[in-house]
Tab-separated table of C-alpha atoms in Angstrom:
chain	number	residue	atom	x	y	z
T	1	MET	CA	12.760	30.847	-6.317
T	2	PRO	CA	14.297	33.244	-3.749
T	3	LYS	CA	17.980	32.550	-3.169
T	4	SER	CA	17.538	31.888	0.554
T	5	ASP	CA	14.712	29.390	-0.058
T	6	GLY	CA	16.736	27.614	-2.722
T	7	GLN	CA	19.720	27.173	-0.429
T	8	LYS	CA	17.490	25.749	2.293
T	9	LEU	CA	16.062	23.170	-0.121
T	10	LYS	CA	19.321	22.411	-1.942
T	11	ILE	CA	20.286	19.375	0.101
T	12	LEU	CA	16.817	17.844	-0.420
T	13	TYR	CA	17.077	18.316	-4.189
T	14	ILE	CA	20.489	16.618	-4.117
T	15	ARG	CA	19.067	13.646	-2.248
T	16	ASP	CA	16.087	13.324	-4.603
T	17	TYR	CA	18.285	13.529	-7.694
T	18	LEU	CA	20.677	10.863	-6.437
T	19	GLU	CA	17.811	8.559	-5.437
T	20	ARG	CA	16.281	8.719	-8.915
T	21	ASN	CA	19.326	9.053	-11.164
T	22	SER	CA	22.261	7.229	-9.592
T	23	GLY	CA	23.341	3.619	-9.246
T	24	PRO	CA	26.530	1.513	-9.063
T	25	GLU	CA	26.779	1.547	-12.875
T	26	HIS	CA	25.612	5.151	-13.169
T	27	PRO	CA	27.411	7.442	-10.703
T	28	VAL	CA	26.335	11.084	-10.917
T	29	GLN	CA	29.212	13.477	-11.421
T	30	ALA	CA	29.530	16.683	-9.446
T	31	GLY	CA	29.140	18.789	-12.590
T	32	GLU	CA	25.827	17.061	-13.421
T	33	LEU	CA	24.502	17.760	-9.943
T	34	MET	CA	25.576	21.403	-10.132
T	35	GLU	CA	23.888	21.830	-13.540
T	36	TYR	CA	20.691	20.310	-12.147
T	37	LEU	CA	20.691	22.688	-9.195
T	38	GLU	CA	21.381	25.679	-11.449
T	39	SER	CA	18.385	24.668	-13.617
T	40	LEU	CA	16.307	25.129	-10.452
T	41	GLY	CA	17.808	28.565	-9.850
T	42	ILE	CA	20.062	27.338	-7.018
T	43	ALA	CA	23.681	28.451	-7.103
T	44	CYS	CA	26.122	25.742	-6.058
T	45	GLU	CA	29.900	25.504	-5.802
T	46	ARG	CA	31.861	22.269	-5.806
T	47	ARG	CA	33.081	22.926	-2.269
T	48	THR	CA	29.551	23.348	-0.853
T	49	LEU	CA	28.322	20.354	-2.882
T	50	VAL	CA	30.902	18.120	-1.199
T	51	SER	CA	29.798	19.496	2.184
T	52	ASP	CA	26.145	18.719	1.390
T	53	ILE	CA	27.015	15.159	0.323
T	54	ARG	CA	28.842	14.617	3.617
T	55	ALA	CA	25.854	15.956	5.544
T	56	LEU	CA	23.582	13.438	3.760
T	57	GLN	CA	26.042	10.656	4.597
T	58	ASP	CA	26.070	11.725	8.239
T	59	TYR	CA	22.265	11.673	8.173
T	60	GLY	CA	22.406	8.005	7.162
T	61	LEU	CA	22.063	8.038	3.369
T	62	ASP	CA	24.313	5.352	1.871
T	63	ILE	CA	26.122	7.559	-0.660
T	64	VAL	CA	29.266	6.109	-2.244
T	65	SER	CA	31.911	8.372	-3.749
T	66	VAL	CA	33.705	7.010	-6.831
T	67	ARG	CA	37.033	8.598	-7.709
T	68	GLY	CA	38.470	9.030	-11.194
T	69	PRO	CA	37.494	10.713	-14.473
T	70	ALA	CA	34.240	8.711	-14.699
T	71	GLY	CA	33.596	8.917	-10.978
T	72	GLY	CA	30.823	10.569	-9.055
T	73	TYR	CA	28.255	9.727	-6.421
T	74	TYR	CA	25.592	7.065	-6.160
T	75	ILE	CA	23.265	5.674	-3.515
T	76	ALA	CA	24.296	2.103	-2.764
T	77	SER	CA	21.137	1.036	-0.934
T	78	GLY	CA	17.732	2.656	-0.676
T	79	SER	CA	14.708	1.898	1.461
T	80	PHE	CA	14.135	-1.337	-0.484
T	81	GLN	CA	16.461	-3.719	-2.266
T	82	ILE	CA	15.497	-4.740	-5.805
T	83	PRO	CA	14.511	-8.320	-4.780
T	84	GLU	CA	12.279	-6.839	-2.059
T	85	LEU	CA	10.562	-4.527	-4.529
T	86	LYS	CA	10.145	-7.392	-6.987
T	87	LEU	CA	8.467	-9.441	-4.246
T	88	LEU	CA	6.046	-6.597	-3.460
T	89	ILE	CA	5.284	-6.046	-7.152
T	90	ASP	CA	4.638	-9.747	-7.692
T	91	SER	CA	2.261	-9.730	-4.724
T	92	VAL	CA	0.314	-6.802	-6.182
T	93	GLN	CA	0.227	-8.456	-9.604
T	94	SER	CA	-1.266	-11.664	-8.246
T	95	ALA	CA	-3.665	-10.136	-5.697
T	96	ARG	CA	-7.190	-11.042	-6.733
T	97	PHE	CA	-8.815	-8.497	-4.431
T	98	LEU	CA	-7.207	-5.610	-6.358
T	99	THR	CA	-8.620	-4.386	-9.647
T	100	ARG	CA	-6.361	-4.098	-12.695
T	101	LYS	CA	-6.468	-0.304	-12.451
T	102	LYS	CA	-5.449	-0.272	-8.778
T	103	SER	CA	-2.775	-2.916	-9.415
T	104	ARG	CA	-1.167	-0.753	-12.086
T	105	SER	CA	-1.354	2.334	-9.862
T	106	LEU	CA	0.315	0.584	-6.897
T	107	ILE	CA	3.008	-0.954	-9.093
T	108	GLN	CA	3.894	2.470	-10.515
T	109	LYS	CA	4.262	3.816	-6.969
T	110	LEU	CA	6.495	0.887	-6.008
T	111	LEU	CA	8.668	1.422	-9.083
T	112	ARG	CA	9.227	5.018	-8.012
T	113	LEU	CA	11.055	3.695	-4.939
T	114	CYS	CA	14.074	2.708	-7.043
T	115	ASN	CA	16.285	4.659	-9.436
T	116	ARG	CA	15.154	5.230	-13.018
T	117	TYR	CA	17.484	2.568	-14.422
T	118	ASP	CA	16.082	-0.184	-12.194
T	119	GLU	CA	12.570	1.213	-12.747
T	120	SER	CA	12.983	0.837	-16.510
T	121	LEU	CA	14.353	-2.695	-16.131
T	122	MET	CA	11.625	-3.903	-13.767
T	123	GLY	CA	8.884	-2.040	-15.612
T	124	ARG	CA	9.520	-4.186	-18.688
T	125	GLN	CA	8.928	-7.285	-16.567
T	126	VAL	CA	5.564	-6.117	-15.196
T	127	VAL	CA	2.590	-8.008	-16.615
T	128	ILE	CA	-0.765	-7.757	-14.853
T	129	SER	CA	-1.846	-11.325	-14.225
T	130	GLY	CA	-4.543	-12.720	-16.480
T	131	ARG	CA	-6.195	-14.382	-13.508
T	132	VAL	CA	-9.537	-13.197	-12.203
T	133	LYS	CA	-9.238	-9.756	-10.571
T	134	SER	CA	-11.750	-7.869	-8.470
T	135	MET	CA	-14.157	-5.564	-10.315
T	136	ASN	CA	-14.902	-3.458	-7.229
T	137	GLU	CA	-12.768	-0.295	-7.435
T	138	SER	CA	-13.767	0.758	-3.902
T	139	ILE	CA	-12.047	-2.118	-2.060
T	140	TYR	CA	-8.962	0.006	-1.434
T	141	TYR	CA	-11.093	2.557	0.411
T	142	ASN	CA	-13.209	-0.133	2.071
T	143	LEU	CA	-10.115	-1.470	3.814
T	144	ASP	CA	-9.232	2.017	5.029
T	145	ALA	CA	-12.756	2.678	6.348
T	146	ILE	CA	-12.931	-0.679	8.136
T	147	GLN	CA	-9.518	-0.200	9.686
T	148	GLU	CA	-10.588	3.247	10.898
T	149	ALA	CA	-13.751	1.787	12.458
T	150	ILE	CA	-11.781	-0.967	14.220
T	151	ALA	CA	-9.248	1.539	15.572
T	152	ALA	CA	-12.004	3.908	16.731
T	153	ASN	CA	-14.156	1.118	18.247
T	154	ARG	CA	-17.223	1.993	16.193
T	155	GLN	CA	-19.850	0.003	14.357
T	156	ILE	CA	-20.311	0.301	10.613
T	157	THR	CA	-23.129	0.163	8.114
T	158	PHE	CA	-22.736	-1.013	4.523
T	159	GLN	CA	-24.415	-2.578	1.517
T	160	TYR	CA	-23.521	-6.127	0.493
T	161	PHE	CA	-23.872	-7.691	-2.940
T	162	ASP	CA	-23.176	-10.787	-5.025
T	163	TRP	CA	-22.235	-11.106	-8.685
T	164	ASP	CA	-24.743	-12.860	-10.919
T	165	MET	CA	-23.877	-14.982	-13.939
T	166	TYR	CA	-23.935	-11.873	-16.141
T	167	HIS	CA	-21.424	-10.010	-13.918
T	168	ASN	CA	-24.075	-7.662	-12.542
T	169	GLN	CA	-24.242	-6.626	-8.903
T	170	ARG	CA	-27.188	-8.058	-6.977
T	171	PHE	CA	-27.633	-6.311	-3.623
T	172	ARG	CA	-28.923	-8.200	-0.609
T	173	PRO	CA	-31.931	-6.675	1.185
T	174	GLY	CA	-31.392	-3.587	3.315
T	175	PRO	CA	-28.204	-2.070	4.718
T	176	TYR	CA	-26.115	-4.177	7.093
T	177	GLU	CA	-25.024	-2.970	10.528
T	178	ALA	CA	-22.024	-4.735	12.002
T	179	SER	CA	-19.501	-4.633	14.825
T	180	PRO	CA	-16.124	-4.995	13.031
T	181	TYR	CA	-13.359	-6.847	14.837
T	182	ALA	CA	-10.624	-7.787	12.384
T	183	LEU	CA	-9.484	-7.964	8.770
T	184	CYS	CA	-7.961	-11.099	7.342
T	185	LEU	CA	-6.390	-11.979	3.979
T	186	ASP	CA	-7.388	-15.569	3.235
T	187	ASN	CA	-7.398	-17.501	-0.043
T	188	GLU	CA	-6.369	-14.256	-1.816
T	189	ASN	CA	-9.432	-12.333	-0.635
T	190	TYR	CA	-9.860	-9.831	2.198
T	191	TYR	CA	-12.519	-10.681	4.787
T	192	LEU	CA	-14.059	-8.714	7.631
T	193	LEU	CA	-14.693	-10.592	10.857
T	194	ALA	CA	-17.788	-9.066	12.454
T	195	HIS	CA	-20.882	-9.668	14.499
T	196	THR	CA	-24.313	-8.672	13.218
T	197	LYS	CA	-27.852	-9.180	14.452
T	198	ARG	CA	-28.636	-10.671	11.069
T	199	HIS	CA	-25.927	-13.353	10.915
T	200	GLY	CA	-24.266	-13.410	14.335
T	201	VAL	CA	-20.512	-14.067	14.202
T	202	THR	CA	-19.584	-14.183	10.538
T	203	HIS	CA	-17.293	-12.823	7.868
T	204	TYR	CA	-17.852	-10.709	4.759
T	205	ARG	CA	-15.874	-10.412	1.546
T	206	VAL	CA	-14.552	-6.852	1.589
T	207	ASP	CA	-14.709	-6.592	-2.199
T	208	ARG	CA	-18.483	-7.189	-1.995
T	209	MET	CA	-19.098	-4.315	0.404
T	210	LEU	CA	-20.149	-0.826	-0.675
T	211	LYS	CA	-21.002	2.521	0.953
T	212	ILE	CA	-19.294	1.780	4.275
T	213	GLN	CA	-20.108	4.381	6.920
T	214	LEU	CA	-19.009	4.633	10.537
T	215	LEU	CA	-21.687	4.783	13.227
T	216	GLU	CA	-21.372	6.430	16.614
T	217	ALA	CA	-22.275	3.224	18.480
T	218	PRO	CA	-19.348	1.152	19.839
T	219	PRO	CA	-19.080	-2.521	18.838
T	220	GLY	CA	-20.524	-5.104	21.170
T	221	PRO	CA	-18.484	-7.962	22.655
T	222	LEU	CA	-17.656	-10.771	20.237
T	223	PRO	CA	-19.631	-13.869	21.322
T	224	GLY	CA	-17.472	-16.843	22.110
T	225	ALA	CA	-14.300	-14.767	22.410
T	226	HIS	CA	-12.235	-13.705	25.402
T	227	GLY	CA	-9.630	-10.999	25.814
T	228	GLN	CA	-11.913	-8.052	25.018
T	229	GLY	CA	-10.864	-5.043	26.997
T	230	PRO	CA	-9.588	-1.492	26.761
T	231	GLY	CA	-6.621	-2.658	24.715
T	232	GLY	CA	-8.837	-4.332	22.131
T	233	LEU	CA	-9.396	-7.904	21.081
T	234	ARG	CA	-6.339	-10.121	21.328
T	235	LYS	CA	-5.482	-12.720	18.711
T	236	GLU	CA	-6.010	-15.593	21.123
T	237	GLY	CA	-9.468	-14.207	21.902
T	238	LEU	CA	-10.870	-14.822	18.430
T	239	PRO	CA	-12.954	-17.868	17.543
T	240	ASP	CA	-11.030	-20.511	15.606
T	241	VAL	CA	-13.987	-21.410	13.386
T	242	LEU	CA	-16.191	-18.852	11.677
T	243	ARG	CA	-19.342	-19.358	9.692
T	244	GLY	CA	-19.687	-18.325	6.075
T	245	ASP	CA	-21.442	-15.155	4.980
T	246	GLY	CA	-24.526	-16.858	3.633
T	247	ALA	CA	-23.168	-17.061	0.076
T	248	GLY	CA	-21.845	-20.592	0.401
T	249	GLN	CA	-18.317	-19.515	1.358
T	250	ALA	CA	-16.146	-21.858	3.358
T	251	PRO	CA	-15.012	-20.921	6.876
T	252	LEU	CA	-11.769	-19.017	7.103
T	253	ARG	CA	-8.856	-21.386	7.416
T	254	ARG	CA	-6.544	-19.315	9.617
T	255	PRO	CA	-7.068	-17.482	12.904
T	256	LEU	CA	-7.476	-13.751	12.518
T	257	SER	CA	-5.628	-10.896	14.132
T	258	ARG	CA	-7.217	-7.612	15.074
T	259	GLY	CA	-6.677	-4.924	12.440
T	260	GLY	CA	-5.031	-7.388	10.055
T	261	LEU	CA	-3.963	-4.832	7.435
């Protein structure tokens, strides 16, 4: 790495190293930081290291300096506190609409938001729930596509299926065309509130939707709702009671909000 480029990036490497390797019980000494930077081909003196630490503190990073022979630097608080991360991880673990593979992937990303000592501690506590999980790997991308359609005021087309007693997908006839209005998490499943010529005002289980594509046509007005305008559909404009999707599902229990992701 050219010397000039390394010096420009030095303060970022210091921040990243402290975020991943420091904690109240594990302060990082100046010598350790300097050795790390030298391993990257970045020359660093103790005087300039102290100046970089102060610049990060001025930027808002909560870096604590510990004096003494065993002293050093550590980040006292990151973007998330450990109880907050544990809450998010527990939510991912128990989410039925996520597959086991996606649950593990999201949990690993959440664990990377804390230092390696807390990551190791919390990682030992992670157990993917034995409860029923979705088998549709595409739900993560379905949510993104639906949200994009809602934001862009466009209709969508998709295929819809049910699971039979042998865990095989059974597709309903023909592709569906729908005007999407909102997403809602209810009874641990994601639902799309939409209007279609086939079913009128209804909702669809997002984990039973496949091959979602955006159409150029804008969505039509939601029957029975008010508040539709240039700013979009307001929460108070949504119907309080929605029909099922034809698969024997109960109406949604809570009002929906537009773009409920």
